[in-house]
Coordinates of C-alpha atoms and ligand atoms in Angstrom, one line a residue:
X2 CA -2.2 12.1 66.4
X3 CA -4.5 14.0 64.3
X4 CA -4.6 13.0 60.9
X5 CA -5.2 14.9 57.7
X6 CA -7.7 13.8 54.8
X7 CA -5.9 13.6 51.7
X8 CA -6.9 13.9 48.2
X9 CA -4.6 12.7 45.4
X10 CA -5.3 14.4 42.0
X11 CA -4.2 11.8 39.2
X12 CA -4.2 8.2 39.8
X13 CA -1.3 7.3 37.6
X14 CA 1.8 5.3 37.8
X15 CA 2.6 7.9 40.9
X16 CA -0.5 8.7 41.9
X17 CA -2.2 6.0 42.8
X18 CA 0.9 4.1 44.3
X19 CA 1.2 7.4 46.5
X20 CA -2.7 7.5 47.5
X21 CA -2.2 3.7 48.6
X22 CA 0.6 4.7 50.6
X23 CA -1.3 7.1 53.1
X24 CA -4.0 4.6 53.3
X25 CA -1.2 1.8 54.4
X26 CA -0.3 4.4 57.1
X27 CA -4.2 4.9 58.0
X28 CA -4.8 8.2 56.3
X29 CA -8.2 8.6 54.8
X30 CA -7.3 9.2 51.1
X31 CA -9.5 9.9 47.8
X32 CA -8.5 9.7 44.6
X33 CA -9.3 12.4 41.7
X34 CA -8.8 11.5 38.2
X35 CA -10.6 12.6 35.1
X36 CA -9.9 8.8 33.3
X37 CA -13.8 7.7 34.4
X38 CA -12.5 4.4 32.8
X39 CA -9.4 4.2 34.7
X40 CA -11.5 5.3 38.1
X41 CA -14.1 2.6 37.8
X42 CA -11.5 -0.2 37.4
X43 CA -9.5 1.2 40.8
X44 CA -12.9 0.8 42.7
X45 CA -13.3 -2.6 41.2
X46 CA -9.5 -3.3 42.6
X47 CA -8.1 -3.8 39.3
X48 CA -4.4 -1.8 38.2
X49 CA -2.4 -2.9 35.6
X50 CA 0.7 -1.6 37.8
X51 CA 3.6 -3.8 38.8
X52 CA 4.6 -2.2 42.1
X53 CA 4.5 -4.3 45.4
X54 CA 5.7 -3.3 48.8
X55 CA 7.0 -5.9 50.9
X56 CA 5.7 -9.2 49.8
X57 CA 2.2 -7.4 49.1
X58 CA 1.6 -6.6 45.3
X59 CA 0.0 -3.6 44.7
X60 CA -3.5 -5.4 43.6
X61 CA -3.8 -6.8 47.4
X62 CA -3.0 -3.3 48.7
X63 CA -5.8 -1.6 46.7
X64 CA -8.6 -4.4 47.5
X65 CA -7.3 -4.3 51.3
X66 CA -7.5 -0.5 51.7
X67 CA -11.0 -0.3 49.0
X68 CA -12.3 -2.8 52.0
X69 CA -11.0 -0.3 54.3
X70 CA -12.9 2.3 53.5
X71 CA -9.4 4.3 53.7
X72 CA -9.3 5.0 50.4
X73 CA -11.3 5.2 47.1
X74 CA -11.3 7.1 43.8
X75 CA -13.7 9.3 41.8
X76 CA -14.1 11.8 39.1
X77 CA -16.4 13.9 40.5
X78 CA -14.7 16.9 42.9
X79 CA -18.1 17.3 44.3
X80 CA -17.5 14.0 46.2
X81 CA -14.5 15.3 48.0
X82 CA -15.7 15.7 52.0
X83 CA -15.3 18.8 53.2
X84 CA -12.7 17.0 55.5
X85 CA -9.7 16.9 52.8
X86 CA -7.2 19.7 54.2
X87 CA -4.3 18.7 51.7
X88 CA -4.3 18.0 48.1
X89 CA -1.4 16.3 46.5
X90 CA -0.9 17.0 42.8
X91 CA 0.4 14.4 40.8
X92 CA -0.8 15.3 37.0
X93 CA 2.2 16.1 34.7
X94 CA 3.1 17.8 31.7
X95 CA 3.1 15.5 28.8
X96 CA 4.9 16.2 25.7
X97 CA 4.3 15.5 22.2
X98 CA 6.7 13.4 20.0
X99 CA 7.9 17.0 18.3
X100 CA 8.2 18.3 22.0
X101 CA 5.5 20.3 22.2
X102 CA 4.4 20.8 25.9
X103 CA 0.7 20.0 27.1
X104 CA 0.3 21.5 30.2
X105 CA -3.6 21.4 29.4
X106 CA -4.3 18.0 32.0
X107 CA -2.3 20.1 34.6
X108 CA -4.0 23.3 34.8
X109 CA -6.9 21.7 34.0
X110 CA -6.9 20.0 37.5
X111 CA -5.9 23.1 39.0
X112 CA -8.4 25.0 38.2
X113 CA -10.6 22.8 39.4
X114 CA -9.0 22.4 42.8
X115 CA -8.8 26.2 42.5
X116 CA -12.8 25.8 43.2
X117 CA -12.6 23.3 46.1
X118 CA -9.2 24.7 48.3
X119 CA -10.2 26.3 51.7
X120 CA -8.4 28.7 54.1
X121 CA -5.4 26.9 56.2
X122 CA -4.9 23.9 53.1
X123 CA -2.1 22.6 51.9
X124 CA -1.5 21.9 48.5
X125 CA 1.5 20.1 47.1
X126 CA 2.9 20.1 43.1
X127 CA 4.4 16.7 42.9
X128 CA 4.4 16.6 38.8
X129 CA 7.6 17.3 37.0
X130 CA 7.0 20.7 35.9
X131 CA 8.8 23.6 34.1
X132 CA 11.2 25.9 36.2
X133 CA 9.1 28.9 37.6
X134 CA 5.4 26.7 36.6
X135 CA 4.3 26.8 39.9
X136 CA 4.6 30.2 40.4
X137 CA 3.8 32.0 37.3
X138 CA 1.1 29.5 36.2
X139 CA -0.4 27.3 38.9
X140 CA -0.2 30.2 42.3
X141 CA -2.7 32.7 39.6
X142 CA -5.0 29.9 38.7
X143 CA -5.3 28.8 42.6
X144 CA -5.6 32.7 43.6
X145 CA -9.6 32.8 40.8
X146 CA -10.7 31.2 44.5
X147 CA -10.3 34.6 45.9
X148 CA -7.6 32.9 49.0
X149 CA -4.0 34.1 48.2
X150 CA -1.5 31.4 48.3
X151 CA 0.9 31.5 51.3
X152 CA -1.6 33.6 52.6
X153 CA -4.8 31.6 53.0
X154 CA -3.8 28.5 52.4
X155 CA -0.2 26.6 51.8
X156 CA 1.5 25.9 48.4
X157 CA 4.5 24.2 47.7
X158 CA 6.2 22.3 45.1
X159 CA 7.7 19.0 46.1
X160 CA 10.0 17.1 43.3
X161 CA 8.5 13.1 42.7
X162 CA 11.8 11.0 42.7
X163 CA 10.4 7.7 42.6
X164 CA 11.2 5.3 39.9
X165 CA 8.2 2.7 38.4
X166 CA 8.1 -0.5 40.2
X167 CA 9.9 0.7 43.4
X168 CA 7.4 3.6 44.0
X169 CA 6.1 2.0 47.6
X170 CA 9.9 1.7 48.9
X171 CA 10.9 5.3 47.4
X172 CA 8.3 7.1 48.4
X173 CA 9.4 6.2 51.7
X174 CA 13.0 5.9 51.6
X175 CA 13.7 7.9 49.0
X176 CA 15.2 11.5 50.6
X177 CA 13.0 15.1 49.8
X178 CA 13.0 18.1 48.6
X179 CA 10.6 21.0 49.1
X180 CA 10.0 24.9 48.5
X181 CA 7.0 26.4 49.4
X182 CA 5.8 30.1 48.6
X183 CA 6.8 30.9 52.4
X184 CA 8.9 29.1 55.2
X185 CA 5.1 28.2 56.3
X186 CA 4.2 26.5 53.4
X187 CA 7.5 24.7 52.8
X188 CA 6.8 23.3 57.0
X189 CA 3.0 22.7 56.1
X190 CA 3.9 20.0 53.0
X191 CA 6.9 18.6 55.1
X192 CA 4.1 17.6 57.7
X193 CA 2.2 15.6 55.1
X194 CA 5.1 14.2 52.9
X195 CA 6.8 13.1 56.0
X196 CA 3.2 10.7 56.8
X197 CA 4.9 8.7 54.7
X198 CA 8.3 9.8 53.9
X199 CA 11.1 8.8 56.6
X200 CA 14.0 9.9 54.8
X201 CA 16.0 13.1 54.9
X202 CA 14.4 16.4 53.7
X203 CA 16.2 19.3 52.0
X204 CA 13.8 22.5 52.9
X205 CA 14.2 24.7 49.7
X206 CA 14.7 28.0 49.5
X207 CA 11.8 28.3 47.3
X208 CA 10.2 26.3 44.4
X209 CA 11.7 27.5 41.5
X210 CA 14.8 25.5 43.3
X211 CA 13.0 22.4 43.2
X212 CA 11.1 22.2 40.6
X213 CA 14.8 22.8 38.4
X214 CA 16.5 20.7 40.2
X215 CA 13.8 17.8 39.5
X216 CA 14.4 18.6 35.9
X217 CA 17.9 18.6 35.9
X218 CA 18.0 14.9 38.1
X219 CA 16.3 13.7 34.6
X220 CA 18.0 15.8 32.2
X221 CA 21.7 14.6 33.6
X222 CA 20.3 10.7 33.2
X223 CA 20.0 11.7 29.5
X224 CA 23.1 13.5 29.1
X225 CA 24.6 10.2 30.4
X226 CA 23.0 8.1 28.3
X227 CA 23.4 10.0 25.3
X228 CA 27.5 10.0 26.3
X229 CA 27.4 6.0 26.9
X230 CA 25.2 5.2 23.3
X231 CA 28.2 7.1 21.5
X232 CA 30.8 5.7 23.6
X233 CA 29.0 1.9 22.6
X234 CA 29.6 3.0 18.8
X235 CA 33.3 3.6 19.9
X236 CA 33.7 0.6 21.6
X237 CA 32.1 -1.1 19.1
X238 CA 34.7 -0.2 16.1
X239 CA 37.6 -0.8 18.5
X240 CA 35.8 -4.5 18.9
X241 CA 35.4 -4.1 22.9
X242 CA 32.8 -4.6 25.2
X243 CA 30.9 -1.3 26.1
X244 CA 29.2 -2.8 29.4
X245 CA 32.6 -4.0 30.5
X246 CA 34.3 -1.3 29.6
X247 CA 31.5 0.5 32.1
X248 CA 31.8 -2.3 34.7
X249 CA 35.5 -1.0 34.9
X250 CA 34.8 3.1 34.9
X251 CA 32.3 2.7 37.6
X252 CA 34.7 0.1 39.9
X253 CA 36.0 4.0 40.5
X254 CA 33.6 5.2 43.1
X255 CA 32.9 8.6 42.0
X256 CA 31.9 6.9 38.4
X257 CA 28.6 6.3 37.7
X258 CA 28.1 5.6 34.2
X259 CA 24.6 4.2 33.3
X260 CA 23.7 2.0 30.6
X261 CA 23.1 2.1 26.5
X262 CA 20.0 0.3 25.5
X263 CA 17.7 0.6 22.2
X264 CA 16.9 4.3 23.5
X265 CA 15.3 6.3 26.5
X266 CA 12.0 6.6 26.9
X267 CA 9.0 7.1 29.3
X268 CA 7.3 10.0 30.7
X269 CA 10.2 11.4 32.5
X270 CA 13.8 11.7 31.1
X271 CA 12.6 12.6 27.8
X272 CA 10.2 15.4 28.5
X273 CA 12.9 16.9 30.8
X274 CA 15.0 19.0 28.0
X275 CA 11.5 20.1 26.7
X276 CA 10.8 21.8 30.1
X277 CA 14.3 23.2 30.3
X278 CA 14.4 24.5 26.5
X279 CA 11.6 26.8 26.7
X280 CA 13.1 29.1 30.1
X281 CA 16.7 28.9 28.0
X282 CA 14.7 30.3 25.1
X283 CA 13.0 33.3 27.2
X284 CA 16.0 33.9 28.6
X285 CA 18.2 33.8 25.7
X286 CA 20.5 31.3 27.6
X287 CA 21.9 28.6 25.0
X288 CA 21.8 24.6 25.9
X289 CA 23.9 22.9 23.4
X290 CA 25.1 20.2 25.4
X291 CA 21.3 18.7 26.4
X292 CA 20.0 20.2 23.5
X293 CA 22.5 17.4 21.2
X294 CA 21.9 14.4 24.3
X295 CA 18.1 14.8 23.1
X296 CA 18.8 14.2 19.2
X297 CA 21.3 11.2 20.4
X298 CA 18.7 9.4 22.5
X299 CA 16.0 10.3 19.8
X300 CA 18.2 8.6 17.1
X301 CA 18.9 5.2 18.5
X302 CA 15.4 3.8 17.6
X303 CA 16.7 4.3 14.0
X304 CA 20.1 3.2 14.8
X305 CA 18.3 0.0 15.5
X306 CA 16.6 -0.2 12.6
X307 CA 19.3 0.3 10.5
X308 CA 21.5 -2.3 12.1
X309 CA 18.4 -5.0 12.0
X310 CA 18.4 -3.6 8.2
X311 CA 21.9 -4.0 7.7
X312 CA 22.3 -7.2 9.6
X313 CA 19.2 -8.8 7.8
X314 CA 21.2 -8.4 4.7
X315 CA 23.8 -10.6 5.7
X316 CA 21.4 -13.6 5.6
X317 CA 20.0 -11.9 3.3
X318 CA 16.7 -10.8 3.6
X319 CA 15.0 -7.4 3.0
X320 CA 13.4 -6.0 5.5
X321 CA 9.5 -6.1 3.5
X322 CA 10.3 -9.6 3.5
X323 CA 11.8 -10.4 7.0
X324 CA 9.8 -11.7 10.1
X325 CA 11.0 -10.0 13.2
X326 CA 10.8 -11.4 16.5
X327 CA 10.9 -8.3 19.5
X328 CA 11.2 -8.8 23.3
X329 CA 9.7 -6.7 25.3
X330 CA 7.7 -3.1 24.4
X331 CA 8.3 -1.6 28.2
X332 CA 9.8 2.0 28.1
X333 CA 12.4 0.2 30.6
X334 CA 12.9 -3.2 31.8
X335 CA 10.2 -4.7 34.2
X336 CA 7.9 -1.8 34.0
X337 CA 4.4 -1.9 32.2
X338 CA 4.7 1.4 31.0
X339 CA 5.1 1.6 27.4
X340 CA 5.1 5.6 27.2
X341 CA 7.7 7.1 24.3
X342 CA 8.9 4.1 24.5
X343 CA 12.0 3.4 22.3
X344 CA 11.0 -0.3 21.7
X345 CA 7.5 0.3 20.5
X346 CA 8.9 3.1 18.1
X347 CA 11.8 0.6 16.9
X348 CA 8.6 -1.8 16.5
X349 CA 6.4 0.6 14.7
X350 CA 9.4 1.6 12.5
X351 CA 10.2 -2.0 11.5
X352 CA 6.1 -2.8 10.5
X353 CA 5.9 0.9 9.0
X354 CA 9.2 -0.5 6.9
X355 CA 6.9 -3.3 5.9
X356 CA 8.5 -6.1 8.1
X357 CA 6.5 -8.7 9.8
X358 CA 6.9 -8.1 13.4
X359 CA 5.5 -9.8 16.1
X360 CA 6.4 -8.1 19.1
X361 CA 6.2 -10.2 23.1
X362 CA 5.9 -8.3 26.2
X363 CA 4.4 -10.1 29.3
X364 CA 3.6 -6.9 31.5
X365 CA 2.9 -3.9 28.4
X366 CA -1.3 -4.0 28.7
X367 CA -1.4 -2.7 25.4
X368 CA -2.4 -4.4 22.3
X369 CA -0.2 -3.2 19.1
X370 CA -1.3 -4.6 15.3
X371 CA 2.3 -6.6 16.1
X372 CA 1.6 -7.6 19.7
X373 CA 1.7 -11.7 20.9
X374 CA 0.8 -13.6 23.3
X375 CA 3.9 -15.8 23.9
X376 CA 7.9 -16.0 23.1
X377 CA 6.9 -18.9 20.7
X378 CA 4.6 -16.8 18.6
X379 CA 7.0 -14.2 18.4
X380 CA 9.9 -16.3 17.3
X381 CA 7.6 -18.4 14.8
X382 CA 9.8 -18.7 11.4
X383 CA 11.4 -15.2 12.8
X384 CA 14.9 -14.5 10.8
X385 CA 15.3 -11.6 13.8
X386 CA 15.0 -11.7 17.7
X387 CA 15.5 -8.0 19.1
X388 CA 15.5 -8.0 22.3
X389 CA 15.1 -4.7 23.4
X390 CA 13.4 -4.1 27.1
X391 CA 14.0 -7.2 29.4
X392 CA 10.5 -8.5 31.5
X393 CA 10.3 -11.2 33.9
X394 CA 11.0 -14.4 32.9
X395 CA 12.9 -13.8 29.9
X396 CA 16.2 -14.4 31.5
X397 CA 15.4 -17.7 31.6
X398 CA 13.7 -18.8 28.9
X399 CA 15.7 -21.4 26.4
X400 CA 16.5 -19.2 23.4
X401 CA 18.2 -22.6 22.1
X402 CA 14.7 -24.4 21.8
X403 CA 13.0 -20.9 20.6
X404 CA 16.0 -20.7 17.6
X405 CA 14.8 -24.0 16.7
X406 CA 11.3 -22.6 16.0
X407 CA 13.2 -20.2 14.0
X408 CA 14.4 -19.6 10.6
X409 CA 17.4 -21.3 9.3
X410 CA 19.3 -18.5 9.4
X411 CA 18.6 -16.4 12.4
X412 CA 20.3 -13.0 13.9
X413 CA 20.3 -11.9 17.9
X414 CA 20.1 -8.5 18.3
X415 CA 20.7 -7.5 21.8
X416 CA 20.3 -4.0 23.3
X417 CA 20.2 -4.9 26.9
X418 CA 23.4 -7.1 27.3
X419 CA 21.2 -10.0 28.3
X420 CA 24.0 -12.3 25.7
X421 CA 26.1 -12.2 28.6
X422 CA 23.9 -14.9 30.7
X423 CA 22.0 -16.4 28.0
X424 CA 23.2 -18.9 25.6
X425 CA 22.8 -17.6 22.1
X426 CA 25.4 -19.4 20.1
X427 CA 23.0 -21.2 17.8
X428 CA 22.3 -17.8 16.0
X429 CA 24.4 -17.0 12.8
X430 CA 25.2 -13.6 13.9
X431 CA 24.9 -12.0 17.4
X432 CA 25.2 -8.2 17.7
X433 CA 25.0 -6.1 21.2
X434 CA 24.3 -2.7 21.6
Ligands
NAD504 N1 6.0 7.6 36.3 C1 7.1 7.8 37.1 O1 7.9 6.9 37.4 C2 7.4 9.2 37.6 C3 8.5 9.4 38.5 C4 8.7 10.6 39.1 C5 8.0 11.7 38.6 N2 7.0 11.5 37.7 C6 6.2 12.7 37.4 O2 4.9 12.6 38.0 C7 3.9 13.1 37.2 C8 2.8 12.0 37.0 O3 3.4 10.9 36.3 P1 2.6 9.6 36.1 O4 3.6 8.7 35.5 O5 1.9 9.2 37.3 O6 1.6 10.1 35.0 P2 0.2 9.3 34.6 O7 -0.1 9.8 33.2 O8 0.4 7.8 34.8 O9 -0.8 9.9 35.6 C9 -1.4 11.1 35.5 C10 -2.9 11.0 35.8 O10 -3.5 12.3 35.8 C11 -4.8 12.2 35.3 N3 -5.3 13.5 35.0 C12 -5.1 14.2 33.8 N4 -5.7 15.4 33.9 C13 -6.4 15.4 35.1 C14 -7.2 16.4 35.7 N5 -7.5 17.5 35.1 N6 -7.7 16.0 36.9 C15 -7.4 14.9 37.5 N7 -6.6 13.9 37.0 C16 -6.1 14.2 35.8 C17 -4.6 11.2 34.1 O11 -5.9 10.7 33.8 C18 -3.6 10.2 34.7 O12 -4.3 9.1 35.2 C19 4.6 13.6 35.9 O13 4.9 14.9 36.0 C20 5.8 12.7 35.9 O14 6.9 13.4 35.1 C21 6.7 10.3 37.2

């Protein structure tokens, strides 16, 4: 079978799983990213990623296919071969903490792909992106190279679904969904994807259908969570368990309540209401519903904080003069990525409030003025433990010999229900989300 050359643009927590991907299915693949940094250390086989497929962890997969030859990363575009005949887009839209989107990195990548595309390409949007982006702001750009999208060369937008830490499985299992500027497009991305994609694919009607129906598979895990955080305050007054209470709702089999936790975080279920808010603006079509989910999720951090406040007191201590002990920084458990995440604000809150906080997080890469090493740092003389994104390992640690490195009095704060298999009943006061 004749097989394309593929370039990935971005080497993130999507991109470079997805690059490694094609290689693993004998695709010649290079990597573009602007990090020079992040590049270097790729070639040198080094990721801080957690993802593994089968028994392989990712670290093994990018030294085997560097060896290979089948893949490799750069910065420079001028080192793509001529041979590359589909680019895969996988650069997003950040946002800032006030919302603001920065769709800069984005259009700065296709602009320079604009220079590079050739007649009969392909090239696939796989970034979360705001309804209509494709068309109104990406197609132009593309169109400076004098080709004409669906025309000269193929575009089409194709949601990423895949979640941190299972992105080898999903992007294989996990079922599609692509528009393209023509039926031809759509059928010239569904050849590439489907190198590595074996699940079901929904063929769009265009891309504006995809691209808001990515947004909306994020915006609805908000809206959940957001329902669930005020259903824990509920639960809380009436002295029940909110994650039993959910164990029950969901035994119904069209229920599918998620979780509370200290907050939501990362680079995807946050941004999402920030891409929708802007077309509701233009189009004078009010949100009210995620509009309010957002200011929920974005409160819980200092829901936290005032319960750590509030429960400090009880001891007492005041929260300048407290030593707080934090478990995990991850934006969710068992990922390294620490983007918007809730825990690192609830951390930076707490030290901003003048606390002592030492903060333990076994897969988070980065250093914070509050980041250690080990659980017993983190604990040392600590009259707090928050534990607020479960990592490996800290299931089974013995929070009954880590209380005794502790202060006399000591609180348990738990925001991901891990009280329910750990033994925490030398702690004066235990409070769950
Ligand atoms: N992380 C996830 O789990 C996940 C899941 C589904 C969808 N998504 C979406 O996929 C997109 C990418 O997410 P991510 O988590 O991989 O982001 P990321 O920040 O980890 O990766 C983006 C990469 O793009 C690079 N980049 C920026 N500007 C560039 C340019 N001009 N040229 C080349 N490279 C450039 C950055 O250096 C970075 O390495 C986002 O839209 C995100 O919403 C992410």
């Amino acid at each position: 079978m004749n097989q394309p050359t593929v370039a990935v643009i971005g080497l993130g927590f999507v991109g470079l799983p997805l690059a490694l991907s094609y290689a693993l299915r004998g695709v010649q693949v290079i990597g573009v990213d602007v990090n020079e940094a992040l590049v270097r250390s790729i070639n040198e086989g080094i990721t801080h990623h957690t993802e593994s497929y089968g028994d392989q962890p990712i670290q093994t997969i990018l030294t085997k296919e560097l060896e290979s030859g089948r893949f490799y990363a750069t910065s420079n575009w001028e080192d793509l071969p001529s041979s590359v005949t589909a680019y895969l887009v996988t650069v997003g839209i950040p946002t800032t903490e006030d919302g603001t989107i920065l769709s800069q990195p984005l259009l700065g990548a296709v602009s320079s792909l604009a220079s590079h595309i050739k007649r009969e390409d392909t090239v696939i949007i796989r970034g979360t992106v705001v309804p209509g982006f494709t068309s109104h702001e990406i197609a132009p750009r593309l169109s400076i190279s004098g080709l004409m999208p669906g025309v000269d060369f193929h575009l089409a937008y194709a949601s990423e679904r895949i979640a941190e830490g299972k992105a080898f499985h999903e992007f294989e299992h996990m079922p599609l969904a692509v528009g393209g500027v023509s039926p031809a497009c759509t059928e010239a991305a569904v050849d590439i994807l489907t190198k590595v994609t074996k699940a079901p694919v929904t063929h769009a009607s265009c891309m504006e259908v995809v691209e808001f129906a990515k947004v909306i598979e994020n915006v609805q895990r908000d809206v959940n969570i957001a329902m669930v955080q005020e259903f824990a305050r509920l639960a809380e007054a009436m002295g029940l368990d909110i994650y039993e209470i959910i164990m029950v709702a969901n035994s119904h089999t069209r229920v599918h309540l998620l979780t509370p936790g200290p907050g939501v975080g990362g680079y995807c279920i946050p941004n999402a209401y920030h891409y929708l808010a802007p077309v509701g603006e233009r189009l004078q079509v009010p949100l009210p519903l995620t509009s309010i989910a957002r200011v929920i999720n974005e409160n819980v951090p200092h829901v936290i904080v005032e319960q750590t406040e509030a429960l400090l007191s009880s001891i007492p201590v005041s929260l300048p003069k407290a030593r707080v002990a934090i478990f995990g920084l991850g934006m969710k458990d068992f990922s390294s990525d620490d983007r918007l995440s809730p825990s690192v604000e609830i951390a930076k809150l707490l030290y901003d409030l003048g606390a002592e906080v030492r903060a333990f997080d076994p897969l988070v890469p980065t250093k914070y003025p509050f980041s250690v090493d080990t659980p017993e740092e983190a604990v040392k003389e600590a009259h707090v433990v928050l534990f607020l994104t479960e990592q490996p390992g800290m299931r089974t640690l013995s929070y009954h010999e880590l209380r005794k490195q502790m202060h006399a009095e000591a609180i348990f704060i738990d925001t991901r229900n891990i009280t329910s298999s750990v033994d925490v009943s030398m702690f004066n006061t235990v409070w769950k989300i």
